[in-house]
XYZ file of C-alpha atoms in Angstrom:
775
model
C -16.165 -18.533 -7.245
C -18.942 -16.271 -7.733
C -21.427 -14.615 -5.275
C -24.527 -17.035 -5.743
C -22.144 -19.809 -4.291
C -21.576 -17.460 -1.290
C -18.169 -17.857 -2.562
C -15.151 -15.556 -1.457
C -11.531 -14.563 -2.707
C -9.865 -16.269 -0.262
C -8.326 -19.717 -1.054
C -8.317 -21.815 -3.919
C -11.101 -23.292 -5.286
C -10.357 -25.111 -7.987
C -6.825 -26.482 -9.139
C -7.872 -25.390 -12.714
C -8.456 -22.259 -11.468
C -5.312 -21.890 -9.990
C -3.667 -23.249 -13.155
C -5.078 -20.883 -15.401
C -4.509 -18.039 -13.063
C -0.774 -18.219 -13.132
C -0.409 -19.251 -16.756
C -2.149 -15.693 -17.136
C -0.786 -13.792 -14.551
C 1.784 -12.456 -15.828
C 0.931 -11.649 -18.814
C -2.534 -9.444 -18.448
C -3.562 -7.578 -14.964
C -6.054 -10.410 -13.092
C -7.780 -8.757 -10.511
C -10.036 -10.828 -10.333
C -8.252 -13.982 -8.572
C -8.346 -15.893 -5.628
C -4.225 -15.484 -5.653
C -2.238 -12.467 -5.320
C 1.613 -11.989 -6.044
C 3.556 -11.377 -3.113
C 6.644 -10.698 -2.290
C 6.852 -12.624 -6.218
C 4.850 -15.714 -4.309
C 1.755 -16.548 -5.436
C -0.178 -16.520 -2.181
C -4.409 -17.128 -1.585
C -5.963 -14.199 -0.301
C -9.211 -13.264 1.613
C -11.693 -10.310 2.213
C -12.042 -8.670 5.894
C -15.144 -8.221 7.790
C -15.299 -4.542 7.649
C -19.229 -4.785 8.908
C -19.791 -5.229 12.378
C -21.684 -8.304 13.284
C -24.517 -8.032 15.115
C -25.568 -11.814 16.895
C -27.242 -12.661 20.565
C -23.381 -12.471 21.506
C -22.541 -9.110 20.078
C -25.454 -7.763 21.426
C -24.881 -8.807 24.980
C -21.751 -8.601 25.272
C -22.403 -4.571 23.989
C -25.172 -4.599 26.720
C -23.249 -5.588 29.841
C -20.805 -3.168 29.318
C -20.355 -0.161 32.118
C -19.043 3.082 31.736
C -15.420 2.430 32.561
C -15.164 -0.188 30.094
C -16.231 2.058 27.493
C -13.890 4.872 29.002
C -11.182 1.936 28.520
C -11.727 1.390 25.084
C -11.445 5.409 24.456
C -8.689 5.677 25.898
C -7.280 2.662 24.277
C -7.451 4.162 21.081
C -5.464 7.493 21.843
C -2.875 5.454 23.746
C -2.541 3.229 20.271
C -2.045 5.999 18.407
C -0.061 7.835 20.687
C 2.059 4.181 20.734
C 2.419 4.127 16.806
C 3.580 7.704 16.241
C 6.172 7.121 19.315
C 7.241 3.684 17.511
C 7.136 4.631 13.640
C 9.085 8.111 14.354
C 11.545 6.009 16.500
C 12.391 3.233 13.398
C 12.592 6.043 11.345
C 15.146 7.927 12.908
C 16.945 5.101 12.941
C 16.174 4.351 9.374
C 17.215 8.138 8.232
C 20.833 8.009 10.343
C 21.847 3.897 9.399
C 21.489 5.390 6.094
C 23.014 8.628 6.242
C 26.453 6.776 8.212
C 26.246 3.672 6.496
C 26.061 5.776 3.192
C 28.117 8.376 4.225
C 31.427 6.326 5.283
C 31.360 4.627 1.605
C 31.704 7.924 0.030
C 34.427 8.411 2.328
C 36.383 5.700 1.631
C 36.020 6.301 -1.959
C 36.597 10.216 -1.856
C 40.117 9.130 -0.019
C 41.098 6.727 -2.314
C 39.410 9.187 -5.374
C 42.254 12.079 -3.755
C 45.256 9.463 -4.157
C 44.149 8.950 -7.657
C 43.620 5.582 -6.587
C 40.592 5.476 -8.946
C 40.773 1.352 -9.742
C 40.859 0.553 -5.505
C 38.097 3.006 -5.095
C 35.710 2.023 -8.273
C 36.508 -1.405 -6.219
C 35.606 -0.386 -2.565
C 31.933 1.292 -4.217
C 30.852 -1.157 -5.954
C 32.257 -4.233 -3.344
C 30.274 -2.465 -0.575
C 27.059 -1.857 -3.000
C 26.831 -5.182 -3.912
C 27.264 -6.549 -0.303
C 24.812 -4.065 0.741
C 22.574 -4.917 -1.608
C 23.237 -8.850 -1.597
C 22.092 -8.326 2.325
C 19.876 -7.302 1.462
C 17.925 -9.179 -0.765
C 18.645 -12.472 0.952
C 16.832 -11.875 3.952
C 13.605 -10.730 2.025
C 13.999 -13.741 -0.327
C 14.522 -16.201 2.738
C 12.969 -14.880 5.536
C 10.017 -12.116 4.103
C 9.170 -11.648 0.422
C 6.018 -9.685 1.293
C 8.414 -7.046 2.177
C 9.708 -6.740 -1.069
C 8.721 -3.207 -2.915
C 7.323 0.137 -1.598
C 4.310 -1.796 0.715
C 2.220 0.384 -0.018
C -0.289 -1.436 -2.886
C -0.402 -4.323 0.113
C -1.390 -1.998 2.851
C -3.939 0.281 0.603
C -5.714 -3.036 -0.747
C -6.196 -3.533 2.699
C -7.853 -0.931 3.271
C -9.784 -1.847 0.764
C -10.257 -4.853 2.320
C -8.472 -7.302 1.313
C -6.476 -9.071 2.897
C -3.223 -11.430 2.248
C -0.701 -13.042 4.013
C 2.361 -11.901 5.330
C 2.076 -8.512 4.318
C 1.681 -7.272 8.288
C 3.862 -10.442 10.151
C 6.705 -9.384 12.692
C 9.550 -10.647 10.322
C 7.858 -8.376 7.664
C 8.446 -5.448 9.628
C 11.382 -6.583 10.890
C 13.021 -7.314 7.455
C 10.894 -4.035 5.859
C 13.345 -2.220 8.430
C 16.433 -3.737 7.903
C 16.173 -4.252 4.064
C 15.005 -0.963 3.235
C 18.267 0.596 5.454
C 20.861 -1.722 3.145
C 18.944 -1.135 -0.491
C 18.925 2.451 0.381
C 22.641 2.839 1.341
C 23.576 0.275 -1.804
C 23.156 3.510 -3.983
C 20.044 1.546 -5.588
C 17.337 3.909 -6.906
C 15.203 3.296 -4.146
C 13.296 5.713 -1.249
C 12.383 4.954 2.215
C 9.278 6.801 2.097
C 6.965 3.647 0.697
C 8.644 1.233 3.226
C 7.878 3.644 5.930
C 4.302 3.427 5.010
C 4.438 -0.017 4.636
C 6.326 0.051 8.305
C 4.109 2.029 9.912
C 0.904 -0.272 8.891
C 2.952 -3.668 10.437
C 3.612 -1.378 13.805
C -0.458 -0.123 13.692
C -1.100 -4.293 13.370
C 1.057 -5.674 15.427
C 0.135 -3.549 18.368
C -3.912 -3.667 17.558
C -3.390 -7.994 18.017
C -2.918 -7.842 21.367
C 0.138 -9.878 21.734
C 0.075 -13.843 21.221
C -1.098 -16.616 22.847
C 1.290 -19.057 21.012
C 3.981 -17.351 23.268
C 1.639 -16.547 25.767
C 1.804 -12.894 25.133
C -1.715 -11.018 25.750
C -2.885 -8.443 26.576
C -6.761 -7.962 28.344
C -6.509 -4.398 27.422
C -6.195 -4.800 23.854
C -9.375 -7.334 23.306
C -11.669 -4.263 22.585
C -9.811 -4.290 18.718
C -10.434 -8.435 17.857
C -11.933 -7.176 15.205
C -11.234 -6.267 11.040
C -12.545 -2.675 11.901
C -10.461 -1.644 14.656
C -7.520 -2.202 12.823
C -8.222 -1.248 9.660
C -8.398 2.400 11.198
C -5.236 1.340 13.578
C -3.277 0.561 9.866
C -4.944 4.184 8.726
C -3.050 5.656 11.293
C -0.149 4.059 10.674
C 0.777 4.415 6.891
C 0.168 8.728 7.638
C 3.020 7.875 10.111
C 4.717 6.414 7.745
C 5.036 9.520 5.474
C 5.048 12.144 8.390
C 8.504 9.661 9.373
C 9.895 9.996 6.326
C 9.306 14.055 4.492
C 8.541 14.882 7.904
C 5.287 16.041 6.952
C 2.593 15.246 9.832
C -0.226 16.986 7.589
C 0.576 15.938 5.054
C 1.059 12.114 5.979
C -2.853 12.900 7.558
C -4.184 13.982 3.182
C -1.804 11.273 1.782
C -3.733 8.201 4.008
C -7.212 10.296 2.961
C -6.862 10.709 -0.905
C -4.282 7.836 -1.412
C -4.808 5.060 1.130
C -8.230 5.150 2.797
C -11.442 3.812 1.142
C -13.029 4.324 4.669
C -12.880 7.652 6.489
C -14.243 9.515 9.052
C -14.005 12.207 11.606
C -12.916 10.767 14.480
C -10.995 8.770 12.550
C -9.368 12.520 11.394
C -8.336 13.058 14.643
C -6.614 10.357 15.719
C -4.844 10.241 12.740
C -3.160 13.794 13.584
C -2.573 12.955 16.336
C -0.497 10.139 15.116
C 1.265 12.349 12.633
C 1.377 15.296 15.706
C 3.479 12.475 17.857
C 6.085 12.125 15.003
C 6.120 15.691 14.111
C 7.335 16.457 17.784
C 9.750 13.435 18.317
C 10.814 14.473 15.041
C 11.727 17.724 16.139
C 13.525 16.500 19.073
C 15.812 14.281 17.291
C 17.020 17.386 14.720
C 18.031 19.619 17.540
C 20.199 16.486 18.820
C 21.958 15.244 15.429
C 22.752 18.938 14.959
C 24.942 19.524 17.732
C 26.882 16.697 16.401
C 26.030 13.344 18.397
C 24.491 12.096 15.344
C 27.614 9.659 13.997
C 29.189 11.751 11.475
C 26.722 12.146 8.646
C 23.696 12.218 11.156
C 21.957 14.893 9.527
C 20.691 15.388 6.101
C 17.631 12.574 6.570
C 16.065 14.785 8.819
C 16.311 18.590 7.757
C 14.476 19.614 5.149
C 15.047 20.860 2.110
C 14.514 24.974 3.357
C 16.026 26.203 0.583
C 13.191 29.443 0.232
C 13.160 31.257 3.221
C 13.156 34.333 1.479
C 10.325 35.886 -0.700
C 9.403 34.348 -4.189
C 8.145 36.763 -6.327
C 6.513 35.543 -9.884
C 4.522 36.908 -12.303
C 2.291 36.345 -15.342
C 4.707 35.972 -17.656
C 5.841 32.627 -15.730
C 2.633 31.132 -15.667
C 3.168 29.476 -19.503
C 6.861 27.512 -18.199
C 4.647 26.221 -15.102
C 1.983 24.857 -17.207
C 4.511 23.316 -19.527
C 6.169 21.498 -16.512
C 2.921 20.215 -16.004
C 2.089 19.119 -19.214
C 5.770 17.614 -19.613
C 5.348 15.718 -16.176
C 2.042 13.988 -16.596
C 3.652 13.107 -20.214
C 6.448 11.474 -18.451
C 4.531 10.524 -15.217
C 2.681 8.255 -17.392
C 5.183 7.011 -19.790
C 7.588 6.130 -16.568
C 4.114 3.770 -15.125
C 3.137 2.475 -18.012
C 7.402 0.929 -18.433
C 7.245 -0.067 -14.776
C 4.334 -1.544 -14.874
C 6.644 -3.924 -18.118
C 10.153 -4.621 -16.363
C 7.625 -5.857 -13.257
C 5.918 -8.254 -15.581
C 9.276 -9.191 -17.237
C 11.444 -9.549 -13.417
C 7.595 -11.549 -11.677
C 8.921 -13.860 -15.534
C 12.675 -14.096 -14.148
C 11.381 -14.345 -10.464
C 9.573 -17.281 -10.387
C 10.953 -19.514 -11.662
C 13.727 -20.142 -8.723
C 14.596 -18.101 -5.434
C 18.143 -17.192 -6.590
C 17.194 -15.690 -9.640
C 15.499 -12.824 -7.681
C 19.316 -12.613 -5.905
C 21.117 -13.005 -9.442
C 18.678 -10.052 -10.410
C 19.239 -7.767 -7.157
C 22.828 -7.781 -7.633
C 23.038 -7.953 -11.750
C 21.530 -4.554 -11.143
C 23.551 -3.233 -8.256
C 26.593 -3.925 -10.403
C 25.054 -1.914 -12.526
C 24.306 0.374 -10.837
C 27.637 1.041 -9.468
C 29.156 0.891 -12.925
C 26.999 3.728 -13.604
C 27.168 5.694 -10.766
C 31.119 5.680 -10.830
C 31.815 6.094 -14.209
C 29.095 8.693 -15.908
C 31.261 11.572 -14.302
C 34.000 10.678 -16.040
C 31.986 12.794 -18.921
C 31.348 15.717 -17.383
C 33.928 17.882 -17.598
C 36.274 19.863 -15.021
C 34.422 23.224 -13.492
C 36.175 25.560 -11.988
C 35.422 26.689 -8.025
C 32.870 30.145 -7.827
C 34.926 32.561 -5.930
C 31.258 33.473 -3.713
C 30.576 29.660 -2.817
C 28.336 29.118 0.165
C 30.060 26.404 1.269
C 33.820 24.777 0.865
C 34.737 24.008 -3.060
C 35.513 21.340 -3.739
C 34.025 19.397 -1.104
C 36.153 16.398 0.179
C 34.748 14.001 2.656
C 31.671 15.474 2.719
C 27.660 16.222 1.316
C 27.783 19.231 -0.988
C 27.290 20.989 -4.385
C 31.030 20.976 -5.282
C 32.052 17.411 -5.482
C 35.561 16.804 -6.654
C 36.110 13.365 -7.927
C 38.855 13.121 -10.671
C 39.216 17.476 -10.636
C 42.302 19.307 -9.333
C 41.952 21.311 -6.904
C 40.362 24.101 -7.748
C 37.597 22.394 -9.573
C 34.729 20.293 -9.197
C 32.636 17.753 -10.807
C 29.046 18.932 -11.161
C 27.394 15.617 -12.300
C 29.204 13.736 -9.822
C 28.006 16.336 -6.580
C 24.203 14.881 -8.178
C 24.917 11.421 -8.968
C 27.888 10.335 -6.769
C 25.677 11.449 -3.689
C 22.889 10.563 -1.243
C 19.404 10.596 -2.901
C 18.955 13.019 -0.121
C 21.510 15.235 -0.771
C 21.328 14.892 -4.791
C 17.356 16.167 -4.471
C 18.505 19.205 -1.651
C 21.549 20.271 -4.406
C 19.051 20.670 -6.945
C 16.344 22.502 -4.822
C 19.154 24.780 -3.907
C 18.728 28.721 -4.229
C 21.128 30.931 -5.445
C 22.572 27.964 -7.878
C 21.860 28.505 -11.327
C 25.393 28.731 -12.902
C 26.424 25.739 -11.093
C 25.646 22.805 -13.082
C 25.706 22.135 -16.847
C 22.424 21.461 -18.819
C 24.417 18.375 -20.293
C 25.513 16.998 -16.585
C 21.519 17.893 -15.490
C 20.270 16.154 -19.044
C 22.546 13.413 -17.975
C 21.183 12.625 -14.436
C 17.255 12.837 -15.295
C 18.253 10.123 -18.264
C 19.971 7.972 -15.853
C 17.637 8.306 -12.531
C 14.650 7.838 -15.204
C 15.638 4.672 -16.114
C 17.257 3.057 -13.410
C 14.965 3.921 -10.797
C 12.402 1.620 -13.102
C 14.830 -0.824 -12.729
C 15.717 -0.852 -9.352
C 12.033 -0.789 -7.997
C 11.782 -4.575 -8.837
C 14.371 -5.810 -7.018
C 13.525 -8.277 -4.038
C 13.871 -5.382 -1.566
C 12.164 -2.943 0.263
C 11.792 -0.751 -2.022
C 10.313 3.064 -2.647
C 9.277 5.006 -5.559
C 8.049 8.417 -3.764
C 11.953 9.059 -3.609
C 13.235 8.069 -6.722
C 10.128 10.618 -8.473
C 11.758 13.685 -6.394
C 14.811 12.925 -7.828
C 13.406 12.677 -11.450
C 11.541 15.001 -11.406
C 14.090 17.129 -10.362
C 16.372 17.339 -12.279
C 13.834 18.152 -15.814
C 12.097 20.734 -14.364
C 15.878 22.242 -13.423
C 16.641 21.505 -16.785
C 13.301 23.546 -17.840
C 14.910 26.143 -15.654
C 17.994 26.264 -17.893
C 15.929 26.184 -21.189
C 13.834 28.893 -19.869
C 17.385 30.938 -19.034
C 16.774 34.640 -18.283
C 13.421 35.497 -19.434
C 12.006 34.256 -16.198
C 11.718 35.645 -12.754
C 12.484 31.364 -11.010
C 15.491 30.323 -9.579
C 16.514 27.046 -11.039
C 15.941 25.486 -7.950
C 12.123 26.308 -7.891
C 12.120 24.836 -11.668
C 13.125 21.898 -9.845
C 10.620 21.817 -6.748
C 8.321 22.195 -9.917
C 9.565 19.482 -11.810
C 9.477 17.164 -8.765
C 5.559 18.213 -8.093
C 4.585 17.922 -11.428
C 6.539 13.939 -12.326
C 5.028 13.260 -8.497
C 1.695 14.270 -9.879
C 1.907 12.659 -13.517
C 3.192 9.336 -11.833
C 1.378 8.509 -8.585
C -1.590 11.333 -10.038
C -2.821 13.193 -5.842
C -3.263 16.524 -5.950
C -3.661 18.121 -2.319
C -1.425 15.589 -0.533
C 1.316 15.957 -2.872
C 1.236 19.596 -2.431
C 1.027 19.557 0.819
C 4.188 17.988 1.386
C 6.218 19.249 -0.749
C 5.038 22.760 0.633
C 5.893 20.926 4.433
C 9.707 19.408 2.474
C 10.851 22.867 1.432
C 8.821 25.098 4.227
C 7.512 28.004 2.103
C 3.923 28.482 1.468
C 4.270 30.890 -1.473
C 4.988 28.243 -3.625
C 1.410 26.894 -2.921
C -0.186 28.930 -6.206
C 2.332 26.729 -8.159
C 2.487 24.044 -7.076
C -1.285 23.905 -7.466
C -1.116 24.961 -10.398
C 1.672 21.955 -11.425
C 0.176 19.252 -10.054
C -3.734 19.566 -11.829
C -2.484 20.025 -14.828
C -0.020 17.130 -14.813
C -2.627 15.201 -12.815
C -4.936 15.731 -15.890
C -2.600 15.155 -18.588
C -1.734 11.530 -17.148
C -5.110 10.294 -16.843
C -5.790 10.497 -20.336
C -3.074 7.473 -20.713
C -3.102 5.374 -17.737
C -3.599 4.874 -13.653
C -1.974 5.666 -10.828
C 1.068 3.593 -10.211
C -0.199 2.297 -7.437
C -2.798 0.690 -8.990
C -0.848 -0.507 -11.423
C 0.962 -2.610 -9.033
C -2.145 -3.670 -7.517
C -3.227 -5.111 -11.032
C -0.497 -6.942 -11.355
C 0.148 -7.905 -8.267
C -4.034 -10.125 -8.318
C -5.504 -7.688 -5.968
C -9.064 -7.591 -6.086
C -9.325 -3.472 -5.364
C -12.406 -1.885 -5.391
C -12.464 1.555 -7.159
C -14.632 4.491 -5.851
C -16.646 4.210 -9.385
C -19.064 1.742 -11.145
C -18.468 1.106 -14.872
C -21.020 2.882 -17.107
C -21.929 -0.910 -18.282
C -22.584 -1.734 -13.774
C -25.285 0.303 -14.510
C -27.524 -1.505 -17.288
C -27.003 -4.685 -15.100
C -29.184 -6.043 -11.977
C -27.338 -8.309 -8.905
C -29.565 -10.670 -9.988
C -27.718 -10.767 -13.132
C -24.096 -11.921 -12.126
C -25.462 -14.075 -8.852
C -24.986 -17.657 -9.913
C -25.304 -20.576 -7.583
C -25.828 -22.945 -6.599
C -26.178 -21.581 -3.121
C -25.275 -23.054 0.324
C -27.422 -22.804 3.049
C -28.195 -23.534 6.756
C -31.510 -23.490 9.085
C -31.655 -21.941 12.092
C -30.812 -25.512 13.642
C -28.757 -27.617 11.419
C -27.027 -31.398 11.669
C -23.668 -31.375 12.665
C -22.270 -33.755 10.051
C -24.041 -31.201 7.426
C -22.163 -28.377 8.926
C -18.788 -30.444 8.454
C -19.353 -31.351 4.869
C -20.364 -27.868 3.971
C -17.220 -26.430 5.290
C -14.596 -29.409 4.042
C -16.740 -29.056 0.529
C -16.483 -25.631 -0.023
C -13.753 -22.380 0.971
C -16.912 -19.877 1.205
C -17.140 -17.590 4.678
C -20.463 -16.763 5.075
C -23.354 -18.633 4.609
C -27.117 -17.751 4.501
C -28.939 -19.079 7.310
C -32.882 -19.621 7.148
C -36.009 -21.247 8.958
C -38.208 -23.788 7.828
C -41.507 -24.499 9.642
C -42.104 -25.771 12.388
C -39.905 -22.969 13.223
C -41.500 -21.120 11.276
C -45.174 -20.690 9.435
C -42.657 -20.040 5.828
C -39.387 -20.086 4.952
C -37.030 -17.228 6.039
C -34.575 -16.030 5.830
C -32.968 -15.260 9.713
C -29.245 -13.719 8.847
C -26.098 -14.970 7.878
C -22.934 -17.307 9.838
C -19.007 -16.876 9.052
C -16.867 -19.778 8.773
C -14.821 -18.945 11.695
C -17.582 -18.938 13.519
C -18.942 -22.115 12.824
C -15.428 -23.738 13.141
C -15.365 -22.551 17.225
C -18.544 -24.006 17.152
C -17.549 -27.194 16.468
C -14.224 -26.691 18.308
C -16.077 -25.843 21.258
C -17.974 -28.373 20.818
C -21.785 -26.896 21.676
C -24.018 -29.253 20.476
C -27.573 -30.440 20.940
C -28.773 -33.790 21.560
C -32.326 -33.167 19.609
C -33.353 -31.002 17.129
C -34.858 -27.726 19.563
C -34.429 -24.511 19.961
C -31.589 -23.885 23.417
C -32.773 -20.027 23.675
C -30.809 -17.227 25.359
C -29.134 -20.040 27.854
C -26.281 -21.366 24.939
C -24.628 -17.641 25.306
C -23.570 -18.400 28.917
C -21.578 -20.780 28.039
C -19.261 -18.381 25.550
C -17.644 -14.847 25.402
C -17.115 -12.587 22.599
C -13.938 -12.946 22.765
C -14.156 -16.176 21.646
C -15.449 -15.287 18.041
C -12.760 -12.430 18.482
C -10.634 -12.338 15.378
C -7.006 -13.834 15.389
C -4.090 -12.799 13.681
C -2.866 -12.902 10.724
C -2.799 -16.415 9.778
C -3.803 -17.427 12.796
C -7.260 -19.541 12.249
C -8.692 -22.496 12.960
C -9.323 -24.728 9.761
C -12.036 -27.847 9.927
C -9.159 -30.254 8.740
C -7.915 -29.963 12.097
C -11.420 -30.791 13.828
C -11.681 -34.110 15.403
C -15.319 -35.574 16.508
C -16.966 -38.817 17.013
C -19.249 -40.344 15.097
C -22.280 -39.926 18.392
C -21.531 -35.577 17.845
C -21.713 -35.769 14.393
C -25.407 -36.566 14.361
C -25.822 -33.883 17.319
C -27.560 -30.515 16.418
C -26.172 -26.759 16.985
C -28.797 -24.160 17.231
C -26.842 -21.331 14.880
C -29.281 -18.471 15.767
C -27.910 -16.643 18.725
C -24.648 -16.699 17.144
C -26.254 -15.524 12.882
C -26.224 -12.004 12.330
C -29.923 -11.205 11.915
C -29.418 -7.500 10.631
C -27.208 -8.741 7.681
C -27.236 -6.125 4.396
C -29.247 -7.163 1.377
C -29.974 -6.084 -1.339
C -33.142 -6.917 -4.192
C -32.392 -8.832 -6.502
C -33.816 -5.843 -9.049
C -31.160 -3.396 -7.263
C -28.592 -1.753 -10.189
C -25.399 -3.548 -10.401
C -23.590 0.289 -9.823
C -25.968 1.232 -6.533
C -24.520 -2.110 -4.823
C -21.019 -1.736 -5.682
C -20.990 1.911 -4.011
C -23.200 -0.100 -1.088
C -20.705 -2.865 -0.802
C -17.749 -0.301 -0.674
C -19.186 2.328 1.691
C -20.011 0.042 4.439
C -16.435 -2.346 3.517
C -18.690 -5.314 3.291
C -17.920 -9.116 3.071
C -20.923 -10.444 1.802
C -24.097 -8.699 0.487
C -27.017 -10.508 0.796
C -29.694 -10.721 -2.685
C -33.667 -11.285 -1.868
C -35.823 -12.170 -4.604
C -38.711 -9.609 -5.692
C -41.301 -11.851 -5.274
C -41.798 -13.087 -1.621
C -42.797 -16.516 -2.886
C -39.416 -17.479 -4.425
C -36.631 -18.498 -1.812
C -35.891 -16.379 1.141
C -32.176 -15.909 -0.364
C -31.352 -15.320 -4.015
C -27.594 -15.435 -3.736
C -24.790 -13.882 -2.319
C -22.662 -11.352 -3.398
C -18.908 -11.448 -2.474
C -16.407 -8.813 -3.898
C -14.916 -11.377 -6.802
C -18.857 -10.196 -7.838
C -17.811 -7.077 -8.329
C -14.954 -7.386 -10.335
C -15.292 -5.566 -14.120
C -13.008 -8.961 -15.801
C -15.738 -11.196 -14.001
C -18.786 -9.549 -15.085
C -17.702 -9.082 -18.761
C -17.013 -12.773 -18.563
C -20.851 -13.397 -17.649
C -21.669 -10.707 -20.111
C -18.878 -10.788 -23.311
C -21.862 -8.793 -25.188
C -21.153 -6.338 -23.262
C -17.636 -5.923 -24.352
C -18.181 -4.992 -27.550
C -20.414 -2.251 -26.655
C -18.052 -1.123 -24.302
C -15.513 -1.192 -27.329
C -17.771 0.486 -29.534
C -18.177 3.979 -27.548
C -14.440 3.972 -26.889
C -14.177 3.709 -30.611
C -16.558 6.085 -31.150
C -14.793 8.842 -27.922
C -11.471 7.514 -29.691
C -11.783 6.680 -33.421
C -7.882 6.953 -33.460
C -7.811 4.041 -30.907
C -8.796 1.928 -33.816
C -5.966 2.764 -35.699
C -3.740 1.891 -33.181
C -5.120 -1.629 -31.349
């Protein structure tokens, strides 16, 4: 499918293409496909129209708007941002309290049985409760909303880049994401709730922007302004920022996360609205923290809403502490790239298993749950019991509550340090690792076992068919090896082990996710101490630089594995050797300004393209000229409303009185009309449609000699779906072809020009001579 055929990555155009994609999808990343893996299910995908479609109908609607309508539009933008922040924060509070109470009751019952030396029954209760929770999460995900599986960040990131996959923002996906995330995190699987919260925020924002459902007669006329992809994109960006803010109580970090990692397009007005949205989240969370501290949130209802406020005292560090910090950054970069590599391979293996049957997905999730329960209950037995410290700041041993001194199987007066980490919720494990004044409370062997367990268990847990995030598992894993490095450095450093755990978490996050500014602010907001800023900045810069030498960030790898045609921010060097004319192919489907109904129906039924050039020929013009471009959805609307002419004569502006801008507004996900659903008589098929009033007469167009690199930058920065290519010589046809997202994919370009593959490999061999021996 090429730009010259007005192609668009939306639906399967050729059976052979689909078959070849399905056979090769699992072995190599395929970012040029018309299908994507959404929840281990192959689905058609399509691009989004972020460009304003300036036809006569739009201009008339814009001119007719008075000051009241403009004020209404502005107020609705801010009101929706407020609602997004309010709803997302309430969902975040419910998630935290539900996880803490579910997991807390499970650990209390198990601990009580351990105190009675009923170890077999304790393991049975622990493993069965985990199994039931995992089974519930996997069943509702597999049968109700497969798109809710995973973190959802790759799907949201692809959407903000201009790629829409079916079902990722549906109401079913939202509810399964919330309930499934609570169940999966409570089941002691090593997964987090931050990624699902980002997806949840994006779902809430998208659903609010759709203005209700016409199917159920639940619509709001005030939201008619937002029935376009551009405004919905802004709302989804605010929703993703609110999700991070609710997950970590990091409002500024949420805005920066949306800016640095999620959004492909940004402007100052969007920055203000995203900041307002996260500010609402912060205020609501603060109110609920005060409520929970008063004991009104249940037995285990505080930890998930409280920062890891472990460094209220001043921290002193010197130049002697820089080498260990640099070593942390280097180790974090190497481990992060290794983590990404292994996770990518495991996800591909899981996809092979999951595509066989829906029951395979559930069986795999249950198998991982059983394995996790055995590890979490069995590994603490390897650690020796330690005598409770005399100066402990809390009860030792900890019985029936979270804390640093889990009793597990130890006698009175002793505690199991490995159980304090591994037989606990993820939030409490992070708090224990980050704790100051605990340098002597954990043995190096226990921390090493915990690090290895978290590293591999988080990799195997992420791919199960359930909502699962990566942020918290990466933080736990990084904090454990950071504390281990602190133990190895010992008294030679002024930094305590808890601070090394914070820096280790930062380095592993930077090595895996490759973010810098947003991660730095999120960690500062988590630990509530600005004095950590220089060290965290140093660690993040080093770890990201080291990891970038090996592979990409984890979300980009997942997007490629899923088949999302994501446009990168930079152009490949070989793109400057090519012009847009080198990759445009034919044949090109065109429409005349006044087109016969039967011709339109034939083209729509025989192609799956979403944009068609409109040209005027004599006698409407002296010579063939390009008038503009018209969308498939608008053509179907015209056919559905039967806006036909009996003769091939222009109608002029009078035809605009028959339509309103709302008739051509963007529908909700999956609600578009299809050409197969429109019935026309033989008499109607012989009539005509004047396309001029409904055609975008000012489309983006480039000359065929423009470099492909410049065209890519224009396409991505403006957020286009179609880019017209016009000839250099005016005596030729008025339009050469259309570039779509698919045409900028490296696999497509290198497939058309194989010689570039050899030259690209030759340059890599020159820069990295050892690669020839490796590969």
